[in-house]
Short mmCIF file of C-alpha atoms in Angstrom, two decimals:
data_model
loop_
_atom_site.label_atom_id
_atom_site.label_comp_id
_atom_site.label_asym_id
_atom_site.label_seq_id
_atom_site.Cartn_x
_atom_site.Cartn_y
_atom_site.Cartn_z
CA MET T 1171 19.55 3.23 -22.67
CA PRO T 1172 19.42 4.44 -19.03
CA HIS T 1173 17.16 1.72 -17.64
CA GLY T 1174 18.73 -1.35 -19.20
CA ALA T 1175 17.88 -3.45 -22.24
CA PRO T 1176 16.23 -6.87 -22.52
CA SER T 1177 18.68 -9.71 -22.18
CA LEU T 1178 17.43 -11.26 -25.41
CA LEU T 1179 15.25 -10.25 -28.31
CA ALA T 1180 11.81 -11.78 -28.59
CA PRO T 1181 11.91 -14.69 -31.01
CA ALA T 1182 9.94 -14.42 -34.20
CA SER T 1183 7.37 -16.80 -32.75
CA VAL T 1184 7.00 -18.50 -29.37
CA PRO T 1185 4.52 -21.39 -29.18
CA ILE T 1186 2.24 -21.48 -26.14
CA ASP T 1187 1.72 -24.67 -24.21
CA PRO T 1188 -2.03 -25.37 -23.97
CA ILE T 1189 -1.76 -25.15 -20.17
CA VAL T 1190 -0.30 -21.66 -20.36
CA ARG T 1191 -3.01 -20.55 -22.74
CA LEU T 1192 -5.80 -21.35 -20.23
CA SER T 1193 -7.40 -18.58 -18.23
CA ALA T 1194 -6.84 -18.80 -14.48
CA GLY T 1195 -10.42 -19.97 -14.02
CA GLU T 1196 -10.06 -22.71 -16.62
CA LEU T 1197 -6.74 -23.79 -15.10
CA ALA T 1198 -8.15 -23.84 -11.57
CA SER T 1199 -11.03 -26.05 -12.69
CA ALA T 1200 -8.71 -28.40 -14.59
CA ILE T 1201 -6.43 -28.76 -11.55
CA ARG T 1202 -9.31 -29.41 -9.18
CA ARG T 1203 -10.73 -32.08 -11.52
CA LYS T 1204 -7.20 -33.56 -11.80
CA GLU T 1205 -7.25 -33.15 -15.57
CA VAL T 1206 -4.00 -31.20 -15.27
CA SER T 1207 -1.45 -31.79 -12.54
CA CYS T 1208 0.18 -29.03 -10.52
CA VAL T 1209 3.59 -30.34 -11.60
CA ASP T 1210 2.66 -30.17 -15.28
CA THR T 1211 1.29 -26.67 -14.72
CA MET T 1212 4.47 -25.49 -13.04
CA SER T 1213 6.66 -27.09 -15.71
CA ALA T 1214 4.70 -25.44 -18.51
CA TYR T 1215 4.93 -21.99 -16.91
CA LEU T 1216 8.62 -22.28 -16.01
CA ASP T 1217 9.43 -23.37 -19.57
CA HIS T 1218 7.50 -20.41 -20.95
CA ILE T 1219 9.14 -18.01 -18.50
CA ALA T 1220 12.55 -19.31 -19.58
CA ARG T 1221 11.73 -18.58 -23.23
CA VAL T 1222 10.07 -15.19 -22.82
CA ASN T 1223 10.94 -13.39 -19.60
CA GLY T 1224 14.43 -12.39 -20.71
CA ALA T 1225 12.89 -10.09 -23.29
CA VAL T 1226 10.07 -8.69 -21.17
CA ASN T 1227 11.68 -8.64 -17.70
CA ALA T 1228 8.33 -8.93 -15.94
CA ILE T 1229 9.23 -11.58 -13.34
CA VAL T 1230 12.15 -10.93 -10.99
CA ALA T 1231 13.65 -12.84 -8.05
CA LEU T 1232 12.79 -16.07 -9.86
CA ARG T 1233 13.13 -19.12 -7.61
CA GLU T 1234 14.92 -22.38 -8.41
CA ARG T 1235 13.03 -24.78 -10.66
CA ASP T 1236 13.58 -27.85 -8.44
CA ALA T 1237 12.12 -26.14 -5.38
CA LEU T 1238 9.07 -24.99 -7.31
CA LEU T 1239 8.44 -28.41 -8.81
CA ALA T 1240 8.72 -29.93 -5.33
CA GLU T 1241 6.04 -27.53 -4.05
CA ALA T 1242 3.85 -28.40 -7.03
CA ALA T 1243 4.26 -32.10 -6.23
CA GLU T 1244 3.11 -31.37 -2.68
CA ARG T 1245 -0.05 -29.71 -4.05
CA ASP T 1246 -0.70 -32.80 -6.19
CA ALA T 1247 -0.27 -35.03 -3.14
CA GLU T 1248 -2.77 -32.88 -1.24
CA LEU T 1249 -5.33 -33.28 -4.02
CA ALA T 1250 -4.77 -37.04 -4.00
CA ARG T 1251 -5.68 -36.98 -0.29
CA GLY T 1252 -8.82 -34.96 -1.00
CA GLU T 1253 -7.29 -31.72 0.32
CA TYR T 1254 -8.02 -28.58 -1.70
CA ARG T 1255 -6.65 -25.24 -0.54
CA GLY T 1256 -8.72 -22.98 -2.76
CA TRP T 1257 -9.02 -21.34 -6.17
CA LEU T 1258 -5.25 -20.81 -6.47
CA HIS T 1259 -4.32 -24.40 -5.57
CA GLY T 1260 -1.08 -25.17 -7.41
CA ILE T 1261 -1.28 -22.05 -9.59
CA PRO T 1262 1.97 -20.10 -10.20
CA GLN T 1263 1.94 -16.58 -8.82
CA ALA T 1264 4.47 -13.77 -8.49
CA PRO T 1265 3.42 -11.03 -6.06
CA LYS T 1266 4.27 -7.46 -6.94
CA ASP T 1267 7.65 -6.46 -5.55
CA LEU T 1268 5.99 -3.89 -3.27
CA ALA T 1269 4.27 -6.71 -1.35
CA MET T 1270 6.27 -8.45 1.37
CA THR T 1271 6.83 -12.16 0.81
CA LYS T 1272 8.18 -14.32 3.61
CA GLY T 1273 11.53 -15.83 2.67
CA LEU T 1274 11.48 -14.27 -0.80
CA ARG T 1275 13.50 -11.20 -1.78
CA THR T 1276 11.39 -8.03 -1.66
CA THR T 1277 13.19 -4.89 -2.83
CA PHE T 1278 10.38 -2.35 -3.40
CA GLY T 1279 12.39 -1.55 -6.52
CA SER T 1280 14.93 0.32 -4.38
CA PRO T 1281 18.67 -0.22 -3.96
CA ILE T 1282 18.08 0.54 -0.27
CA PHE T 1283 16.30 -2.83 -0.03
CA ARG T 1284 18.32 -4.71 -2.64
CA ASP T 1285 18.96 -7.64 -0.28
CA ASN T 1286 15.80 -7.44 1.83
CA VAL T 1287 14.16 -10.80 2.66
CA PRO T 1288 11.06 -10.33 4.87
CA ASP T 1289 10.17 -12.78 7.63
CA VAL T 1290 6.41 -12.18 7.19
CA ASP T 1291 3.92 -12.05 4.32
CA SER T 1292 1.80 -9.00 3.73
CA LEU T 1293 -1.88 -9.74 4.23
CA VAL T 1294 -2.83 -10.17 0.56
CA VAL T 1295 0.18 -12.41 -0.02
CA ALA T 1296 -0.78 -14.54 2.98
CA ARG T 1297 -4.30 -14.89 1.62
CA MET T 1298 -3.06 -15.97 -1.80
CA ARG T 1299 -0.65 -18.43 -0.21
CA ALA T 1300 -3.47 -19.88 1.92
CA ALA T 1301 -5.58 -20.29 -1.23
CA GLY T 1302 -2.90 -22.57 -2.71
CA ALA T 1303 -0.73 -20.25 -4.80
CA ILE T 1304 2.91 -21.18 -5.43
CA PHE T 1305 5.15 -18.11 -5.62
CA VAL T 1306 7.64 -18.45 -8.46
CA GLY T 1307 9.18 -15.01 -7.85
CA LYS T 1308 8.05 -11.38 -7.83
CA THR T 1309 6.79 -9.01 -10.51
CA ASN T 1310 8.80 -5.89 -11.23
CA SER T 1311 7.79 -2.44 -10.00
CA PRO T 1312 9.25 1.08 -10.14
CA GLU T 1313 11.08 2.30 -7.05
CA PHE T 1314 8.55 2.44 -4.20
CA GLY T 1315 5.81 2.27 -6.84
CA LEU T 1316 6.40 5.87 -7.91
CA GLY T 1317 5.41 6.49 -11.52
CA SER T 1318 3.39 4.70 -14.19
CA HIS T 1319 6.50 3.27 -15.86
CA THR T 1320 8.21 0.18 -14.47
CA PHE T 1321 11.96 0.60 -14.15
CA ASN T 1322 14.36 0.63 -11.22
CA GLU T 1323 18.06 0.39 -10.38
CA VAL T 1324 17.72 -3.14 -9.01
CA TYR T 1325 16.10 -5.05 -11.87
CA GLY T 1326 15.95 -2.64 -14.80
CA VAL T 1327 13.04 -1.89 -17.10
CA THR T 1328 9.97 -4.01 -17.82
CA ARG T 1329 9.00 -3.94 -21.49
CA ASN T 1330 5.67 -4.13 -23.23
CA PRO T 1331 4.93 -7.56 -24.76
CA TYR T 1332 3.15 -5.86 -27.68
CA ASP T 1333 6.23 -3.75 -28.49
CA LEU T 1334 9.47 -4.35 -26.60
CA THR T 1335 10.63 -0.78 -27.27
CA LYS T 1336 7.69 0.57 -25.23
CA THR T 1337 6.80 0.74 -21.55
CA ALA T 1338 4.49 -1.77 -19.90
CA GLY T 1339 3.21 1.03 -17.67
CA GLY T 1340 3.25 0.93 -13.91
CA SER T 1341 3.54 0.65 -11.15
CA SER T 1342 2.11 -2.86 -11.59
CA GLY T 1343 3.88 -3.08 -14.93
CA GLY T 1344 5.53 -6.40 -14.15
CA SER T 1345 2.14 -7.91 -13.34
CA ALA T 1346 0.49 -6.62 -16.52
CA ALA T 1347 3.38 -7.62 -18.78
CA ALA T 1348 3.48 -11.08 -17.21
CA LEU T 1349 -0.23 -11.54 -17.93
CA ALA T 1350 0.03 -10.30 -21.52
CA ALA T 1351 3.07 -12.50 -22.23
CA ARG T 1352 1.31 -15.48 -20.58
CA LEU T 1353 3.96 -15.74 -17.86
CA LEU T 1354 1.25 -15.85 -15.16
CA PRO T 1355 -2.40 -16.89 -15.30
CA VAL T 1356 -3.58 -14.12 -12.92
CA ALA T 1357 -1.74 -11.43 -10.96
CA ASP T 1358 -1.92 -9.05 -8.02
CA GLY T 1359 -0.92 -5.41 -7.95
CA SER T 1360 -1.51 -2.14 -6.15
CA ASP T 1361 -2.76 1.28 -7.19
CA PHE T 1362 -2.32 4.85 -5.98
CA GLY T 1363 -2.11 6.86 -9.19
CA GLY T 1364 -3.43 4.32 -11.68
CA SER T 1365 -1.01 1.46 -11.00
CA LEU T 1366 -3.59 -1.30 -11.52
CA ARG T 1367 -5.24 0.58 -14.39
CA ASN T 1368 -2.49 2.13 -16.52
CA PRO T 1369 -0.40 -1.03 -17.06
CA ALA T 1370 -3.56 -3.03 -17.77
CA ALA T 1371 -4.43 -0.53 -20.51
CA PHE T 1372 -0.89 -0.55 -21.90
CA CYS T 1373 -0.74 -4.37 -21.95
CA ASN T 1374 -4.28 -5.24 -23.11
CA VAL T 1375 -5.48 -6.93 -19.90
CA TYR T 1376 -7.94 -6.17 -17.10
CA GLY T 1377 -6.96 -4.41 -13.88
CA MET T 1378 -9.15 -3.39 -10.96
CA ARG T 1379 -8.67 -0.76 -8.29
CA PRO T 1380 -11.19 -1.83 -5.63
CA SER T 1381 -13.09 0.57 -3.40
CA GLN T 1382 -11.20 2.16 -0.57
CA GLY T 1383 -11.11 -0.39 2.26
CA ARG T 1384 -12.18 -3.37 0.15
CA VAL T 1385 -8.79 -5.10 0.41
CA PRO T 1386 -7.29 -4.66 3.88
CA ARG T 1387 -3.67 -3.60 4.24
CA TRP T 1388 -1.17 -5.04 6.69
CA PRO T 1389 1.47 -4.32 7.78
CA SER T 1390 1.21 -0.56 7.42
CA ALA T 1391 2.53 2.04 9.83
CA ASP T 1392 0.08 4.75 8.74
CA VAL T 1393 -3.21 2.85 8.76
CA PHE T 1394 -5.37 5.91 9.42
CA VAL T 1395 -3.76 8.05 6.70
CA GLN T 1396 -2.84 5.63 3.93
CA GLN T 1397 -6.16 5.59 2.06
CA PHE T 1398 -4.77 5.87 -1.44
CA GLY T 1399 -2.49 2.93 -2.15
CA ILE T 1400 -4.91 0.02 -2.63
CA GLU T 1401 -4.09 -3.58 -3.51
CA GLY T 1402 -6.16 -5.42 -6.06
CA PRO T 1403 -6.37 -7.98 -8.89
CA MET T 1404 -5.37 -8.15 -12.54
CA GLY T 1405 -6.23 -10.81 -15.09
CA ARG T 1406 -6.89 -11.85 -18.65
CA THR T 1407 -10.62 -12.26 -17.96
CA VAL T 1408 -12.98 -10.26 -15.77
CA SER T 1409 -14.02 -13.46 -14.02
CA ASP T 1410 -10.39 -14.12 -13.05
CA VAL T 1411 -10.14 -10.57 -11.66
CA ALA T 1412 -13.30 -11.12 -9.60
CA GLN T 1413 -12.16 -14.52 -8.32
CA LEU T 1414 -8.84 -13.12 -7.14
CA LEU T 1415 -10.62 -10.19 -5.49
CA ALA T 1416 -12.73 -12.71 -3.57
CA ILE T 1417 -9.46 -14.03 -2.08
CA GLN T 1418 -7.87 -10.62 -1.45
CA ALA T 1419 -10.91 -8.90 0.07
CA GLY T 1420 -12.58 -9.43 3.44
CA PHE T 1421 -12.35 -7.80 6.83
CA ASP T 1422 -9.20 -7.95 8.94
CA ALA T 1423 -9.13 -6.23 12.32
CA ARG T 1424 -5.59 -4.96 11.72
CA ASP T 1425 -6.94 -2.50 9.14
CA PRO T 1426 -9.22 -0.04 10.96
CA LEU T 1427 -10.65 1.36 7.72
CA GLY T 1428 -11.43 -1.99 6.07
CA LEU T 1429 -14.88 -2.97 4.79
CA ASP T 1430 -16.56 -6.01 6.33
CA ASP T 1431 -18.72 -7.16 3.39
CA ASP T 1432 -18.60 -10.86 2.50
CA PRO T 1433 -16.07 -11.20 -0.36
CA ALA T 1434 -17.67 -14.45 -1.57
CA VAL T 1435 -20.06 -12.37 -3.68
CA PHE T 1436 -17.23 -11.73 -6.15
CA ALA T 1437 -16.82 -15.45 -6.82
CA GLN T 1438 -20.40 -15.74 -8.11
CA PRO T 1439 -21.46 -15.47 -11.80
CA LEU T 1440 -21.27 -11.90 -13.08
CA ASP T 1441 -24.01 -11.99 -15.73
CA VAL T 1442 -26.68 -9.27 -15.32
CA ASP T 1443 -28.93 -7.27 -17.64
CA LEU T 1444 -27.11 -4.01 -18.42
CA ARG T 1445 -29.77 -2.51 -20.66
CA GLY T 1446 -30.66 1.02 -19.67
CA LYS T 1447 -27.64 1.62 -17.45
CA ARG T 1448 -26.71 5.30 -17.56
CA VAL T 1449 -23.06 5.98 -18.37
CA ALA T 1450 -21.30 9.37 -18.32
CA TRP T 1451 -18.31 9.83 -20.62
CA VAL T 1452 -15.93 12.48 -19.23
CA GLY T 1453 -13.35 12.23 -22.03
CA ASP T 1454 -10.64 14.86 -21.65
CA TRP T 1455 -12.78 17.12 -19.44
CA ASN T 1456 -13.57 19.49 -22.32
CA GLY T 1457 -9.94 19.82 -23.33
CA TYR T 1458 -8.51 20.24 -19.82
CA LEU T 1459 -6.50 17.00 -20.02
CA ALA T 1460 -3.70 16.95 -22.57
CA THR T 1461 -4.34 13.82 -24.63
CA GLU T 1462 -2.34 12.17 -27.41
CA PRO T 1463 -4.20 12.15 -30.75
CA GLY T 1464 -6.03 8.88 -31.29
CA VAL T 1465 -6.72 8.01 -27.65
CA LEU T 1466 -10.19 9.56 -27.42
CA SER T 1467 -11.27 8.52 -30.90
CA LEU T 1468 -10.28 4.90 -30.25
CA ILE T 1469 -12.20 4.79 -26.98
CA GLU T 1470 -15.24 6.40 -28.57
CA SER T 1471 -15.31 4.22 -31.68
CA SER T 1472 -14.54 0.96 -29.88
CA GLY T 1473 -15.13 1.17 -26.14
CA LEU T 1474 -18.17 3.43 -26.01
CA ALA T 1475 -19.66 1.74 -29.05
CA THR T 1476 -19.42 -1.61 -27.27
CA LEU T 1477 -21.14 -0.23 -24.18
CA ARG T 1478 -23.97 0.96 -26.39
CA GLU T 1479 -24.15 -2.46 -28.06
CA ILE T 1480 -24.85 -4.11 -24.70
CA GLY T 1481 -27.64 -1.66 -23.99
CA CYS T 1482 -26.03 1.15 -21.99
CA ASP T 1483 -27.08 4.76 -22.52
CA VAL T 1484 -23.83 6.73 -22.93
CA ASP T 1485 -23.71 10.52 -22.80
CA ALA T 1486 -20.94 13.09 -22.55
CA ALA T 1487 -21.19 14.71 -19.11
CA LEU T 1488 -19.00 16.13 -16.37
CA PRO T 1489 -19.36 16.49 -12.60
CA ALA T 1490 -19.88 20.04 -11.35
CA PHE T 1491 -16.34 20.45 -10.03
CA ALA T 1492 -13.36 22.16 -11.62
CA PRO T 1493 -10.63 19.67 -12.60
CA GLU T 1494 -7.96 22.21 -11.61
CA ARG T 1495 -9.21 21.89 -8.00
CA ILE T 1496 -8.98 18.10 -8.20
CA TRP T 1497 -5.33 18.31 -9.23
CA GLN T 1498 -4.44 20.54 -6.28
CA ILE T 1499 -6.23 18.10 -3.93
CA TRP T 1500 -4.16 15.32 -5.47
CA LEU T 1501 -0.84 17.07 -4.97
CA ALA T 1502 -1.54 17.66 -1.28
CA HIS T 1503 -2.59 14.07 -0.61
CA ARG T 1504 0.15 12.57 -2.78
CA HIS T 1505 2.82 14.51 -0.90
CA LEU T 1506 1.26 13.55 2.42
CA ALA T 1507 0.97 9.81 1.77
CA ALA T 1508 3.88 9.10 -0.58
CA GLY T 1509 6.24 11.67 0.89
CA GLY T 1510 5.44 10.64 4.44
CA GLY T 1511 6.28 7.04 3.71
CA LEU T 1512 9.69 8.03 2.36
CA LEU T 1513 10.58 10.62 4.99
CA ALA T 1514 12.81 8.35 7.07
CA HIS T 1515 14.92 7.49 4.00
CA TYR T 1516 15.17 11.17 3.04
CA ARG T 1517 16.43 12.15 6.48
CA ASP T 1518 19.30 9.65 6.25
CA PRO T 1519 21.92 11.16 3.85
CA ALA T 1520 23.18 7.73 2.77
CA ARG T 1521 19.72 6.49 1.89
CA ARG T 1522 18.66 9.82 0.37
CA ALA T 1523 21.48 9.44 -2.14
CA LEU T 1524 19.81 6.22 -3.33
CA LEU T 1525 16.35 7.75 -3.84
CA LYS T 1526 15.26 8.63 -7.37
CA PRO T 1527 14.30 12.26 -8.10
CA GLU T 1528 10.58 11.50 -8.12
CA ALA T 1529 10.79 10.20 -4.54
CA ILE T 1530 12.68 13.28 -3.39
CA TYR T 1531 10.04 15.46 -5.11
CA GLU T 1532 7.28 13.88 -3.01
CA VAL T 1533 9.16 14.25 0.29
CA GLU T 1534 10.14 17.86 -0.34
CA GLY T 1535 6.57 18.60 -1.37
CA LEU T 1536 5.45 17.27 2.01
CA LEU T 1537 8.07 19.29 3.87
CA ALA T 1538 6.81 22.46 2.18
CA MET T 1539 3.27 21.87 3.46
CA SER T 1540 1.83 23.26 6.67
CA GLY T 1541 -0.77 21.79 9.00
CA PRO T 1542 -3.48 24.06 7.55
CA ASP T 1543 -2.49 22.90 4.04
CA VAL T 1544 -3.19 19.32 5.07
CA PHE T 1545 -6.54 20.27 6.60
CA ASP T 1546 -7.56 22.33 3.57
CA GLY T 1547 -6.70 19.43 1.29
CA SER T 1548 -8.99 17.16 3.31
CA VAL T 1549 -11.84 19.68 3.17
CA GLU T 1550 -11.43 19.99 -0.60
CA ARG T 1551 -11.33 16.23 -1.01
CA SER T 1552 -14.64 15.99 0.86
CA ALA T 1553 -16.14 18.63 -1.42
CA TRP T 1554 -15.10 16.60 -4.47
CA TYR T 1555 -16.60 13.45 -2.97
CA HIS T 1556 -19.95 15.18 -2.41
CA ALA T 1557 -19.95 16.62 -5.93
CA LEU T 1558 -19.31 13.17 -7.34
CA SER T 1559 -22.04 11.67 -5.16
CA SER T 1560 -24.51 14.11 -6.68
CA PHE T 1561 -23.29 13.17 -10.15
CA PHE T 1562 -23.92 9.50 -9.39
CA GLU T 1563 -27.55 10.33 -8.66
CA ARG T 1564 -27.92 10.85 -12.41
CA TYR T 1565 -25.52 8.19 -13.69
CA ASP T 1566 -24.86 4.56 -12.80
CA PHE T 1567 -21.28 4.58 -14.09
CA ILE T 1568 -18.61 6.94 -15.36
CA VAL T 1569 -16.19 6.18 -18.19
CA ALA T 1570 -12.81 7.88 -18.63
CA PRO T 1571 -9.61 7.18 -20.58
CA THR T 1572 -7.19 5.03 -18.61
CA ALA T 1573 -4.21 6.97 -19.94
CA GLN T 1574 -3.63 10.17 -21.87
CA VAL T 1575 -0.93 8.65 -24.08
CA PHE T 1576 -0.27 5.33 -25.78
CA PRO T 1577 2.66 3.26 -24.46
CA PHE T 1578 5.79 5.39 -24.82
CA ASP T 1579 9.52 4.76 -25.21
CA ALA T 1580 10.70 2.36 -22.51
CA ASP T 1581 13.97 4.28 -22.16
CA ALA T 1582 12.22 7.55 -21.22
CA ARG T 1583 11.46 8.29 -17.57
CA TRP T 1584 8.00 9.71 -18.29
CA PRO T 1585 6.26 11.78 -21.00
CA LYS T 1586 7.51 15.35 -20.72
CA GLU T 1587 4.85 16.70 -23.08
CA ILE T 1588 1.58 15.61 -24.66
CA ALA T 1589 0.30 17.19 -27.87
CA GLY T 1590 2.64 20.14 -27.36
CA ARG T 1591 1.67 20.72 -23.72
CA ALA T 1592 4.40 20.38 -21.09
CA MET T 1593 3.88 18.00 -18.16
CA ASP T 1594 5.03 19.72 -14.97
CA THR T 1595 5.30 16.61 -12.76
CA TYR T 1596 6.24 12.98 -13.27
CA HIS T 1597 2.59 11.93 -12.89
CA ARG T 1598 0.76 14.79 -14.63
CA TRP T 1599 0.42 12.69 -17.78
CA MET T 1600 -1.76 10.26 -15.76
CA GLU T 1601 -4.11 12.92 -14.37
CA THR T 1602 -7.08 11.03 -15.85
CA VAL T 1603 -6.93 8.48 -12.99
CA VAL T 1604 -6.67 10.98 -10.16
CA PRO T 1605 -10.35 11.92 -9.53
CA TRP T 1606 -11.39 8.34 -8.87
CA THR T 1607 -8.50 7.61 -6.53
CA LEU T 1608 -9.44 10.62 -4.42
CA ALA T 1609 -13.09 9.59 -4.24
CA GLY T 1610 -12.35 5.97 -3.30
CA CYS T 1611 -14.32 4.61 -6.26
CA PRO T 1612 -14.01 1.07 -7.65
CA VAL T 1613 -12.53 1.17 -11.16
CA VAL T 1614 -11.86 -1.52 -13.75
CA ASN T 1615 -9.71 -0.97 -16.81
CA VAL T 1616 -11.10 -2.70 -19.89
CA PRO T 1617 -9.20 -2.89 -23.19
CA VAL T 1618 -10.54 -0.88 -26.13
CA GLY T 1619 -8.20 -2.05 -28.89
CA PHE T 1620 -5.09 -0.81 -30.64
CA ASN T 1621 -3.91 2.21 -32.62
CA ASP T 1622 -2.37 2.00 -36.08
CA ALA T 1623 1.05 1.29 -34.53
CA GLY T 1624 -0.35 -1.77 -32.76
CA LEU T 1625 -0.23 -0.21 -29.28
CA PRO T 1626 -2.99 -1.02 -26.76
CA MET T 1627 -5.27 1.36 -24.91
CA GLY T 1628 -8.01 1.00 -22.31
CA MET T 1629 -10.79 2.88 -20.60
CA GLN T 1630 -11.82 3.13 -16.95
CA LEU T 1631 -15.24 1.87 -15.87
CA ILE T 1632 -15.94 3.76 -12.64
CA GLY T 1633 -18.66 2.96 -10.12
CA ARG T 1634 -20.08 4.48 -6.99
CA PRO T 1635 -17.91 3.98 -3.89
CA ARG T 1636 -18.29 0.41 -2.62
CA ALA T 1637 -20.15 -0.71 -5.78
CA ASP T 1638 -17.33 -3.07 -6.75
CA LEU T 1639 -19.64 -5.87 -7.86
CA ALA T 1640 -21.60 -3.60 -10.18
CA VAL T 1641 -18.40 -2.43 -11.89
CA LEU T 1642 -17.24 -6.02 -12.36
CA GLN T 1643 -20.64 -6.93 -13.84
CA LEU T 1644 -20.38 -4.06 -16.33
CA ALA T 1645 -16.83 -5.08 -17.25
CA HIS T 1646 -17.95 -8.69 -17.70
CA GLY T 1647 -20.79 -7.66 -20.01
CA TYR T 1648 -18.36 -5.54 -22.00
CA GLU T 1649 -15.88 -8.44 -22.25
CA LYS T 1650 -18.56 -10.81 -23.55
CA ALA T 1651 -19.28 -8.36 -26.36
CA ARG T 1652 -15.64 -7.56 -27.19
CA ASP T 1653 -12.82 -9.82 -26.00
CA TRP T 1654 -9.65 -7.99 -26.98
CA VAL T 1655 -7.49 -10.03 -24.60
CA GLY T 1656 -8.41 -13.42 -26.01
CA THR T 1657 -8.31 -12.38 -29.66
CA ARG T 1658 -5.22 -10.11 -29.83
CA LEU T 1659 -2.12 -11.76 -28.35
CA PRO T 1660 1.35 -10.22 -28.73
CA GLY T 1661 2.49 -10.77 -32.30
CA TRP T 1662 5.45 -12.98 -31.41
CA VAL T 1663 3.28 -15.34 -29.37
CA ALA T 1664 1.91 -18.15 -31.54
CA ALA T 1665 -1.67 -19.26 -30.99
#
């Protein structure tokens, strides 16, 4: 078992405190109305974490109970004085371990940063803190966020609450597993190659990759190049996802590529008439994407059927652009952004020895590129964007599988083959998310149900660039028709 085992087996049944069962929106309302205290909320979550987290390993760097209860008491005292910080007032949070948290251990999943304690918050963390969140710890992530499977040499592997022998996905696997196991009411994450989408699909929750520039990034040394790793929200309801996005989004002058739209729009009701919306189903791109048997049929029989039930017109269709070209564009930009960020560690022999093979692959891919390779990749990316723009003239939304496989063995590094076809890189098995990352589209994963083995799956709802609200409205309409999250908890969690 190369990535470590859970410290305890999940009990046959774990009862859920009524506070822990609430959605983040319900909990926020109850706290604001003083129907539930912040201290009671913190106590309920810490008790549940103590019972469950040892098996799932979603939350790491957990803080001391007394300190957390003292912070919760301060939030209660603020409410008693008529002071309300915002939607997250008194709500337990655990930022992803790729996000810097002032005074709280932040390792990036790497032994290089095993003892790193930042003296500043990253921008999204600062915004959540200002909105009243209390940080109980961090959520686990793979080393430097590389790979859609959450394991590292610092904290070990995060396991899927629906089957502890399986992966929770990644790189926001700790966030997704914490939501599914009811260890957090809402969660943040980040996404380059599906990291807010894949774990949401694997853990039966919602995850959103916002449009490029929607959530500003700071600090970041490569602000003009890093257009791929995007921070965003995850939740057990679409409304919770939208409410957290309203806190995360909004212009900040330190990000030169950020959007300046008013984020308050995401905190408004999401109900709209979806009848007649045109939806393109890309599936496996006519067999191009290797896909595990059962994935497409589940999405078609459950997910697409639900879209049709709410009035959408769904047709199989593909953009006029070869998927093989998209993959080559991806490799160039992945090496440039991911490899560039790791280059300083690679050049130091002592630190290079601590990098996992996938990190070294990205750096050496970058070093093999020339200046013209970088330019050609940018030209090709623009061509893909224009092809997709033309496609969106005919369709309002695109739907694609969120993953090409169901959750796999937690002790494997990544799927080496799918349906008899070899995967030639550590992220090839997640190629289904790549086109939308490259185009800067907003994407929400919505659950579509479970296979015969009880393993979750999801599908991506993809909108035009900067049409984040429209995608959330579609996801909300879908959720109202089919609420997999609220009706299918992990089997060992008692209702």
